[in-house]
CSV table of C-alpha atoms and ligand atoms in Angstrom, one decimal:
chain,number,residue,atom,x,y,z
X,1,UNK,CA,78.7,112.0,99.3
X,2,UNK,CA,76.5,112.7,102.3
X,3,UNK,CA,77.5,114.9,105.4
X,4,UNK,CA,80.8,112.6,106.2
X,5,UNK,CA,83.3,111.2,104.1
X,6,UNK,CA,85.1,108.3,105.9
X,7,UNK,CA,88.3,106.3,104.6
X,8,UNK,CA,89.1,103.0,106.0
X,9,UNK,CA,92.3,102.0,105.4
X,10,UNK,CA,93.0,98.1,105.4
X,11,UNK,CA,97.3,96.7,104.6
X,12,UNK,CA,96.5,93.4,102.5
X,13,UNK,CA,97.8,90.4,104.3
X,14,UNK,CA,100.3,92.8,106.6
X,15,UNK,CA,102.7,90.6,108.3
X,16,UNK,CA,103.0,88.3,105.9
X,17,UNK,CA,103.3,91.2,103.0
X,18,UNK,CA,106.1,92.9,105.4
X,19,UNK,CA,107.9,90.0,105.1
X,20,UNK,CA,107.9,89.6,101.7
X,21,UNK,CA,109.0,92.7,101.1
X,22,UNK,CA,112.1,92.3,103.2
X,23,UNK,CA,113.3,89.5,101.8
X,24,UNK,CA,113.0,88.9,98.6
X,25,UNK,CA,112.9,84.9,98.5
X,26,UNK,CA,110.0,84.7,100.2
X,27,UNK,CA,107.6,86.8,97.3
X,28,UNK,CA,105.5,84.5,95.6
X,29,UNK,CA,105.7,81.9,98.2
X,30,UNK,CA,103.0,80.7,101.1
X,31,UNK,CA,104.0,82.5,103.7
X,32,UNK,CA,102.4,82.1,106.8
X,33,UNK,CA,103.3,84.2,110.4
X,34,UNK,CA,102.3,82.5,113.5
X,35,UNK,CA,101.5,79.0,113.8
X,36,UNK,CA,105.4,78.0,113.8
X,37,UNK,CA,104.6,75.7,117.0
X,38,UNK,CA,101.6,73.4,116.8
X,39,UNK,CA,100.1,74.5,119.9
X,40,UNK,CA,100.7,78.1,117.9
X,41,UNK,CA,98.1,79.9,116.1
X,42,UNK,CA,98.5,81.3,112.2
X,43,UNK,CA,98.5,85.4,112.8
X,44,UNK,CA,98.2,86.2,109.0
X,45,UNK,CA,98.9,84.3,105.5
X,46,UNK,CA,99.8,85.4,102.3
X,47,UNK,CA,97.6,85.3,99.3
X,48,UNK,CA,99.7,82.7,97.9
X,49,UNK,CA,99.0,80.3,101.2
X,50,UNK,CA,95.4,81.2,101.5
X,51,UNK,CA,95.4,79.6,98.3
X,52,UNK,CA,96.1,76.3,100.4
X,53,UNK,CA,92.9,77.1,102.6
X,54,UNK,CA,94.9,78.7,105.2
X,55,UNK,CA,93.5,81.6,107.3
X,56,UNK,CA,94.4,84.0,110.4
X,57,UNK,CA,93.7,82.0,113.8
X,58,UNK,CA,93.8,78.3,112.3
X,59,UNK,CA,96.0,76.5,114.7
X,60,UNK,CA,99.9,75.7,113.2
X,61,UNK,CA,99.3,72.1,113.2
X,62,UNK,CA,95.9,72.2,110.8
X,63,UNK,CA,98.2,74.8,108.1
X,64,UNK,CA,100.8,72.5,108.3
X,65,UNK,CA,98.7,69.6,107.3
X,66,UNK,CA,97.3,71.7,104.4
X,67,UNK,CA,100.7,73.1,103.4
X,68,UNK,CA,103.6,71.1,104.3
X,69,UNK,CA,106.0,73.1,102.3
X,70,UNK,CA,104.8,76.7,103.3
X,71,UNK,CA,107.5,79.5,105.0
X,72,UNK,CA,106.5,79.3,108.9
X,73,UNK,CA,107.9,82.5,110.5
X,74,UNK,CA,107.5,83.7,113.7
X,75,UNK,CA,105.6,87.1,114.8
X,76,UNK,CA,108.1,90.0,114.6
X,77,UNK,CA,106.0,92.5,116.0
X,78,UNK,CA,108.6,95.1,116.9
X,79,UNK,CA,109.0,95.8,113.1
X,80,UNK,CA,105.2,95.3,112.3
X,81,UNK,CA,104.9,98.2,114.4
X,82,UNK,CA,107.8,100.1,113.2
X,83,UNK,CA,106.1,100.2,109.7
X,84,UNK,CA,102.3,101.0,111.2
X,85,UNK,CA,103.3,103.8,112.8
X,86,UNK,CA,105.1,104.7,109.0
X,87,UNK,CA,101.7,104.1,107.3
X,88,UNK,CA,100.2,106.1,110.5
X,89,UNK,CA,102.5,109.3,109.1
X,90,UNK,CA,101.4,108.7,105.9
X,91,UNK,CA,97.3,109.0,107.2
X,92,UNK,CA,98.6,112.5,109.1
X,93,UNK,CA,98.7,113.5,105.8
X,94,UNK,CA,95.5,113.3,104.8
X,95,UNK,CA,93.7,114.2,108.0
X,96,UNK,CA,94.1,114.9,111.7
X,97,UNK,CA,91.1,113.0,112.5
X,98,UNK,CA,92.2,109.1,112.8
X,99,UNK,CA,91.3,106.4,114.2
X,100,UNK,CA,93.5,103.2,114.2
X,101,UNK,CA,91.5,100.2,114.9
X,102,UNK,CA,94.4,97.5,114.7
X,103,UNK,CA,97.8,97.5,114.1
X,104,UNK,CA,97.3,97.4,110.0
X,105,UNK,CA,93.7,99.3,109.6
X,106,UNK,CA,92.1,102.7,110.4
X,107,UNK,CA,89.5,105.5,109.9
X,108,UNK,CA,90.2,108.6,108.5
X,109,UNK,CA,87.3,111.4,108.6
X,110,UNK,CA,88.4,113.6,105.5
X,111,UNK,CA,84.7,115.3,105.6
X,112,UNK,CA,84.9,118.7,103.3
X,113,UNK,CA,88.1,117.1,101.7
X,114,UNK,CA,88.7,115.6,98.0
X,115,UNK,CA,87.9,112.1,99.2
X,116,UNK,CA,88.6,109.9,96.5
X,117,UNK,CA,91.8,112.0,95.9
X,118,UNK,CA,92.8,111.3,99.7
X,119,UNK,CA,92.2,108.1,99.6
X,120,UNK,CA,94.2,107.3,96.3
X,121,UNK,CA,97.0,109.4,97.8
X,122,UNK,CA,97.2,107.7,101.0
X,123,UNK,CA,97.3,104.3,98.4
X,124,UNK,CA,100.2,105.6,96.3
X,125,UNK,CA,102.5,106.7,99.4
X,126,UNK,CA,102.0,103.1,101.1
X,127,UNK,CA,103.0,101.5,97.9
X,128,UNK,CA,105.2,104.0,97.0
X,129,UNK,CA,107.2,104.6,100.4
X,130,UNK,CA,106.4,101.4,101.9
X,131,UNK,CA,106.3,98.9,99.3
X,132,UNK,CA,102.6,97.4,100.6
X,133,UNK,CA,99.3,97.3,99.5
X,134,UNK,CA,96.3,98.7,100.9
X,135,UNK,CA,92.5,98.2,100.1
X,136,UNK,CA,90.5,101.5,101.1
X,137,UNK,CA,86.6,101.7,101.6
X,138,UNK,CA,85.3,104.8,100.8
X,139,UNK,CA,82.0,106.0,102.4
X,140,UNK,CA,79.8,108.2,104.5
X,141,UNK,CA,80.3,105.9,107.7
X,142,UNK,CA,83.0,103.8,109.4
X,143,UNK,CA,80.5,100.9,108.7
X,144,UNK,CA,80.4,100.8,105.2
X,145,UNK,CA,83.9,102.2,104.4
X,146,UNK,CA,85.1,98.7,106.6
X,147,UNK,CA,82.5,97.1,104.3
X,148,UNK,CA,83.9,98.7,101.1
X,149,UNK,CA,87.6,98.2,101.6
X,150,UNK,CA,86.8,94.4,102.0
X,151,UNK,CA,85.0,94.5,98.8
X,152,UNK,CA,87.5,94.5,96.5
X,153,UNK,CA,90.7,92.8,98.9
X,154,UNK,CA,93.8,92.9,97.8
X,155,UNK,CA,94.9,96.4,96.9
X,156,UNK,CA,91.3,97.4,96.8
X,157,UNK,CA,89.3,100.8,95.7
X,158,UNK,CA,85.9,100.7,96.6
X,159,UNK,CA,83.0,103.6,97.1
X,160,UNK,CA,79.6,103.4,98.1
X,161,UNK,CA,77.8,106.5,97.9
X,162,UNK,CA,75.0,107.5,99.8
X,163,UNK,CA,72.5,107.0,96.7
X,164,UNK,CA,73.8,102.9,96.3
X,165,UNK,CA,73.7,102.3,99.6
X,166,UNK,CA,70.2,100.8,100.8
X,167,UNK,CA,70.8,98.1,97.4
X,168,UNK,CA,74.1,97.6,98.3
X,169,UNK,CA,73.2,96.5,101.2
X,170,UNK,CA,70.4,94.7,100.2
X,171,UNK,CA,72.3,91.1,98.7
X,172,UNK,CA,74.5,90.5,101.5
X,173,UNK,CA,74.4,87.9,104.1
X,174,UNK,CA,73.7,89.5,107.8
X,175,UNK,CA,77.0,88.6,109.0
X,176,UNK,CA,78.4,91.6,106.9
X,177,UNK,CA,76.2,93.6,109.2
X,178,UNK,CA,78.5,95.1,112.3
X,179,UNK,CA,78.6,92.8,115.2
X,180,UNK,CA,76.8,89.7,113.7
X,181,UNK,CA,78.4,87.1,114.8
X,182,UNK,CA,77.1,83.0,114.4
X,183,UNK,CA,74.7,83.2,117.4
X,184,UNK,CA,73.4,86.2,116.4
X,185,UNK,CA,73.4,84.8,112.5
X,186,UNK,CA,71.7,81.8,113.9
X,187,UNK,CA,69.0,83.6,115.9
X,188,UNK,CA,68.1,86.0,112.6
X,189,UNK,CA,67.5,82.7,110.9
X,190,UNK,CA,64.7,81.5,112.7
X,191,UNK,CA,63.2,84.4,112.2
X,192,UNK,CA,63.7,83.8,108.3
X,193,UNK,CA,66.4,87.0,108.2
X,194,UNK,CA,69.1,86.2,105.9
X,195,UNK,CA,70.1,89.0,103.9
X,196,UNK,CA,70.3,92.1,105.0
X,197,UNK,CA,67.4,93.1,102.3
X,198,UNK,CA,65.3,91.0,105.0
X,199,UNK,CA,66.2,93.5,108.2
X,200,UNK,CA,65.5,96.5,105.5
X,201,UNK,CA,62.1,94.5,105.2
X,202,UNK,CA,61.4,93.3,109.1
X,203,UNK,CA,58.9,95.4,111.5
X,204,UNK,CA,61.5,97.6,113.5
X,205,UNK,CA,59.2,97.0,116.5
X,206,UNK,CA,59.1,93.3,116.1
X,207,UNK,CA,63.5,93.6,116.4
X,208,UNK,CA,63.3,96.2,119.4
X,209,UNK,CA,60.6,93.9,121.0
X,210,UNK,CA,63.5,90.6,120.3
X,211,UNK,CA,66.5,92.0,120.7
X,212,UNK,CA,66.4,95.5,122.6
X,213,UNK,CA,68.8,98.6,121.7
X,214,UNK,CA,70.4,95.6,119.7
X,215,UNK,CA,67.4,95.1,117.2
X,216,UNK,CA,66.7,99.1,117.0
X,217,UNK,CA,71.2,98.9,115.8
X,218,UNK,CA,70.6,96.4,113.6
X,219,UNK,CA,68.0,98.1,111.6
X,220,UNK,CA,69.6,100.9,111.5
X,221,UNK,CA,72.8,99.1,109.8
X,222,UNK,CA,70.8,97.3,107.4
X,223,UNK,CA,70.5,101.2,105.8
X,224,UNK,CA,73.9,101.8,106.3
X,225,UNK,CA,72.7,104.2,109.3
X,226,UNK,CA,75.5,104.5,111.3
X,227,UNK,CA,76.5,107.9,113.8
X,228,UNK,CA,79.9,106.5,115.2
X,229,UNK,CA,82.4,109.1,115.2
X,230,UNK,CA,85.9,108.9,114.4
X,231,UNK,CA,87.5,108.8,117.8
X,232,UNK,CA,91.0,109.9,117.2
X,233,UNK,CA,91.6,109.9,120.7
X,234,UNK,CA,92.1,106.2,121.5
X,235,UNK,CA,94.7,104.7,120.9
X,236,UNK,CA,96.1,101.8,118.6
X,237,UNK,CA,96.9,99.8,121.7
X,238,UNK,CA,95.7,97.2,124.0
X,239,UNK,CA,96.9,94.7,126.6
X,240,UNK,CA,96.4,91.2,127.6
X,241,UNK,CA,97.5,87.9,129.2
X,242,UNK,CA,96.5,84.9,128.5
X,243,UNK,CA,97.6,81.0,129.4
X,244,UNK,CA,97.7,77.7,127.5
X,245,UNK,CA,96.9,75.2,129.8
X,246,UNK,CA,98.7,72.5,130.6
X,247,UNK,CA,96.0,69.9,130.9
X,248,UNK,CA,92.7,71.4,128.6
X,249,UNK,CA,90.8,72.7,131.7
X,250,UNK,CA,86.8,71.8,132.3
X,251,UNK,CA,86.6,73.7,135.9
X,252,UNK,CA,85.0,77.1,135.1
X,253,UNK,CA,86.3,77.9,138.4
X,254,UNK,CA,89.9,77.9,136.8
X,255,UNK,CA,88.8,80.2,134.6
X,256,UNK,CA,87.0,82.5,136.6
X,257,UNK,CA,90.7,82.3,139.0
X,258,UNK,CA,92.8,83.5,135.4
X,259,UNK,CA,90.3,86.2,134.8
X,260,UNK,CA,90.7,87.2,138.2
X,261,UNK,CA,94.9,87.3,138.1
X,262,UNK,CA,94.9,88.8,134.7
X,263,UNK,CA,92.2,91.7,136.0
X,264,UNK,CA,94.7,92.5,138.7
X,265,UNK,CA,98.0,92.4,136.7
X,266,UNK,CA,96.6,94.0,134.0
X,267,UNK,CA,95.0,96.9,136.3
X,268,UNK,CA,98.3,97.8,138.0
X,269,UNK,CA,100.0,98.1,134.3
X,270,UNK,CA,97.1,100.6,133.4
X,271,UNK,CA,97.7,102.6,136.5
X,272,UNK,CA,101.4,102.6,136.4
X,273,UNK,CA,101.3,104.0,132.6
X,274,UNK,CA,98.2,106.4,133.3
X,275,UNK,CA,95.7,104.6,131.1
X,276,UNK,CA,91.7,104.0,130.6
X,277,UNK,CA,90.3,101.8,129.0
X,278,UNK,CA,86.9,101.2,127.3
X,279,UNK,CA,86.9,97.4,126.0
X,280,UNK,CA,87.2,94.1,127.3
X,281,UNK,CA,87.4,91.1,125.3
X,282,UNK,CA,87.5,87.1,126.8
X,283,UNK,CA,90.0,84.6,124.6
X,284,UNK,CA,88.8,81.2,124.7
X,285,UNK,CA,90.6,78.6,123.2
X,286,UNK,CA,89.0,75.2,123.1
X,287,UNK,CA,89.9,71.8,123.4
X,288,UNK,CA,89.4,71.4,119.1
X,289,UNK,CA,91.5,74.6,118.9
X,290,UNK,CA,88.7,76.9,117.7
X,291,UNK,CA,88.9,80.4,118.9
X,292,UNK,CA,86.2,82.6,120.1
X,293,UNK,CA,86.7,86.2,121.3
X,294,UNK,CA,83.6,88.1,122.7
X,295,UNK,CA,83.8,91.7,123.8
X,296,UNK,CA,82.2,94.4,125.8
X,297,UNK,CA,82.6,98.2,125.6
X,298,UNK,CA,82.1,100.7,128.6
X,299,UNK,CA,80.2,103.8,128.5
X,300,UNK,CA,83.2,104.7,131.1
X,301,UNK,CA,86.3,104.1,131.0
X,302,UNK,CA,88.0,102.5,133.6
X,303,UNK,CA,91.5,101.1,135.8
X,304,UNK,CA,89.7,99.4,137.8
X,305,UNK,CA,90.9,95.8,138.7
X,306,UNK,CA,87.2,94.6,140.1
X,307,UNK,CA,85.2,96.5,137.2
X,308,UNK,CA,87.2,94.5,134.6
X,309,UNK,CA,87.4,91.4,136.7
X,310,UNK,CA,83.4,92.0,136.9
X,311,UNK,CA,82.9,92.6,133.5
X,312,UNK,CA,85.0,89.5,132.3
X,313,UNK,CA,83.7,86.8,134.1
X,314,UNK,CA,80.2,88.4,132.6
X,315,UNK,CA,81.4,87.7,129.3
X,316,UNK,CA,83.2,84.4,130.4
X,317,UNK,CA,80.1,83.1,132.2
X,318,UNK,CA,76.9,84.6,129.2
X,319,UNK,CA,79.0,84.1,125.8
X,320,UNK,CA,80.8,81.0,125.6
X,321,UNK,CA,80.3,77.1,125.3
X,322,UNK,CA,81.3,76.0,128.8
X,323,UNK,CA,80.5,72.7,127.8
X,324,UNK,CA,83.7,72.8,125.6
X,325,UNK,CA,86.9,71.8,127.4
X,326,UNK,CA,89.4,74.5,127.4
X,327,UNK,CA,93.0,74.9,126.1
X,328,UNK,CA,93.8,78.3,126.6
X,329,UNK,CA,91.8,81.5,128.3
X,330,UNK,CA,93.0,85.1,127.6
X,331,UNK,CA,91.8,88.4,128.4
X,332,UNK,CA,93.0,91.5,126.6
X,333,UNK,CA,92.0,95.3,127.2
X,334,UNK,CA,91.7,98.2,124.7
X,335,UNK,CA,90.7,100.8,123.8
X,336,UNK,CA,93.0,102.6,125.3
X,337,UNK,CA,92.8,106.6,126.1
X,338,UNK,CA,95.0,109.3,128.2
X,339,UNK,CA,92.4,110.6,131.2
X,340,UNK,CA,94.8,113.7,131.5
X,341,UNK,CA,93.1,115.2,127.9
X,342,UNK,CA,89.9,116.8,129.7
X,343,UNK,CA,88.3,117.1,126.9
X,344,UNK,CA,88.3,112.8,126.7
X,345,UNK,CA,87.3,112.7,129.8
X,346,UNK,CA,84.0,115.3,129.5
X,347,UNK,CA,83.2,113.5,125.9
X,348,UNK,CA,82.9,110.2,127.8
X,349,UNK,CA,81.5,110.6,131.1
X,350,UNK,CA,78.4,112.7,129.7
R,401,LIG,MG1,94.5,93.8,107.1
């Protein structure tokens, strides 16, 4: 392996496997969490209903066209989080460096460690204690260990070793690439960038020149360069409001109004419970029910009601469609880390 050895740690379809394993009538079945109303949203199906074509954020109504006889349960988040923080003990055991980057995934840095014995330890006790499946990537960066685990989804094993990197890399598409998103996809295209073989291939000046820091990043990933520590210090939390509208909402004044409540409510809650946060992400719902959520991460973390407010209609105003009419705008904050560890503090603010 090179000088790091990171595990990422994915649960295989988690609500919906939760609930399968709690009641016993429901394994083998489509079983799809979320989406119960039609106005709701699908939060995660099981293998057997994305069989049917159904996926996490497709509104209720289009799964229930697809599968009229599926199990529709509501979110029960108190006892999804009751088991992460289980499968959270079980990573303690394996290494004190973590870093949870949802309620069902996480890093692990087990540098110096017996890596492929961690990893198929921290598999076993999940399935063993918890009666779940995980897929775990195995790698010398959080990038391609969240590229591995996905490889080989459900109850995946995959490594890519610093040798097989620059060809594994070569094949896939761009989006696998961190942060490439459909504009981004759609801007590499005109510039005849597909795979990610074609970045490896592109003058590096030519992306700088484009697409700034951005372009320098994205070369970098295409070699499966990638520095990111494993922050144990922030935590698997975040916040957020967010509104359906009653009548779909056209008015980016409206919008800019919600950002602007949310920023204060949301401000007070971090002050009241002594939190900073780093990352601010903008909901939009549209009038077709697709979902788009676009994010920005500080340098510094922050409370501050008009920094966030500033930031979000920034994203609100640069990163959406606003020729879309709107059914629902939410803003959510994570991220989350204690200021009173100094040593948080000094590693961010430098
Ligand atoms: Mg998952």
């Amino acid at each position: 392996m090179g000088d790091r050895a990171i595990i990422h740690v994915d649960m295989d379809a988690f609500y919906a496997s939760v609930e399968q394993r709690d009641n016993p009538n429901l394994r083998g079945k489509p079983v799809i969490i979320g989406g119960t109303s039609d106005r709701g949203v699908v939060c995660t199906a099981s293998y057997e209903a994305r069989r049917y074509g159904i996926h996490s954020a497709m509104s209720g109504k289009v799964a229930k066209r697809l599968c009229p006889d599926g199990i529709y349960l509501p979110v029960n988040m108190k006892k999804y989080k009751e088991t992460s923080r289980e499968i959270h003990k079980i990573f303690e055991r394996y290494s004190s460096i973590i870093e949870p980057i949802s309620i069902d995934e996480a890093f692990l840095d087990v540098t110096g460690k017996d890596y492929l014995l961690a990893a198929k330890n921290i598999k076993r006790d999940i399935k063993d204690e918890l009666e779940l499946t995980a897929s775990v990537g195995i790698s010398i960066n959080k990038f391609l260990a969240k590229l591995a685990s996905d490889i080989e989804k459900p109850d995946g094993f995959t490594v890519i070793r610093e040798e097989e990197v620059i060809q594994f890399l070569r094949p896939l598409p761009v989006t696998k690439l961190w942060g490439v998103g459909p504009k981004m996809e759609k801007e590499l295209n005109k510039l005849g960038i597909y795979y990610i073989g074609d970045i490896q291939n592109y003058d590096v000046d030519v992306l700088i020149a484009l697409f700034g820091k951005r372009g320098k990043e994205l070369y970098e990933f295409s070699f499966g360069v990638d520095y990111r520590p494993v922050e144990d210090h922030v935590l698997n939390q975040s916040i957020g409001e967010e509104e359906t509208f009653r009548e779909d909402v056209d008015d980016v004044d409206v919008l800019i109004h919600k950002l602007k409540l949310y920023s204060v409510n949301l401000s007070n809650k971090l002050i009241t419970k002594g939190y900073l946060i780093k990352t601010i992400t903008v909901k939009i719902k549209y009038i077709d029910f697709s979902v788009e959520t676009r994010s920005m991460t500080l340098n510094i973390p922050t409370n501050d009601d008009a920094i966030i407010f500033t930031i979000s209609k920034q994203i609100l105003l640069s990163k959406f469609n606003m020729e879309k009419k709107v059914r629902l705008i939410g803003l959510t904050l994570s991220n989350l880390i204690y200021p009173e560890d100094p040593i948080q503090l000094s590693m961010k603010i430098e």
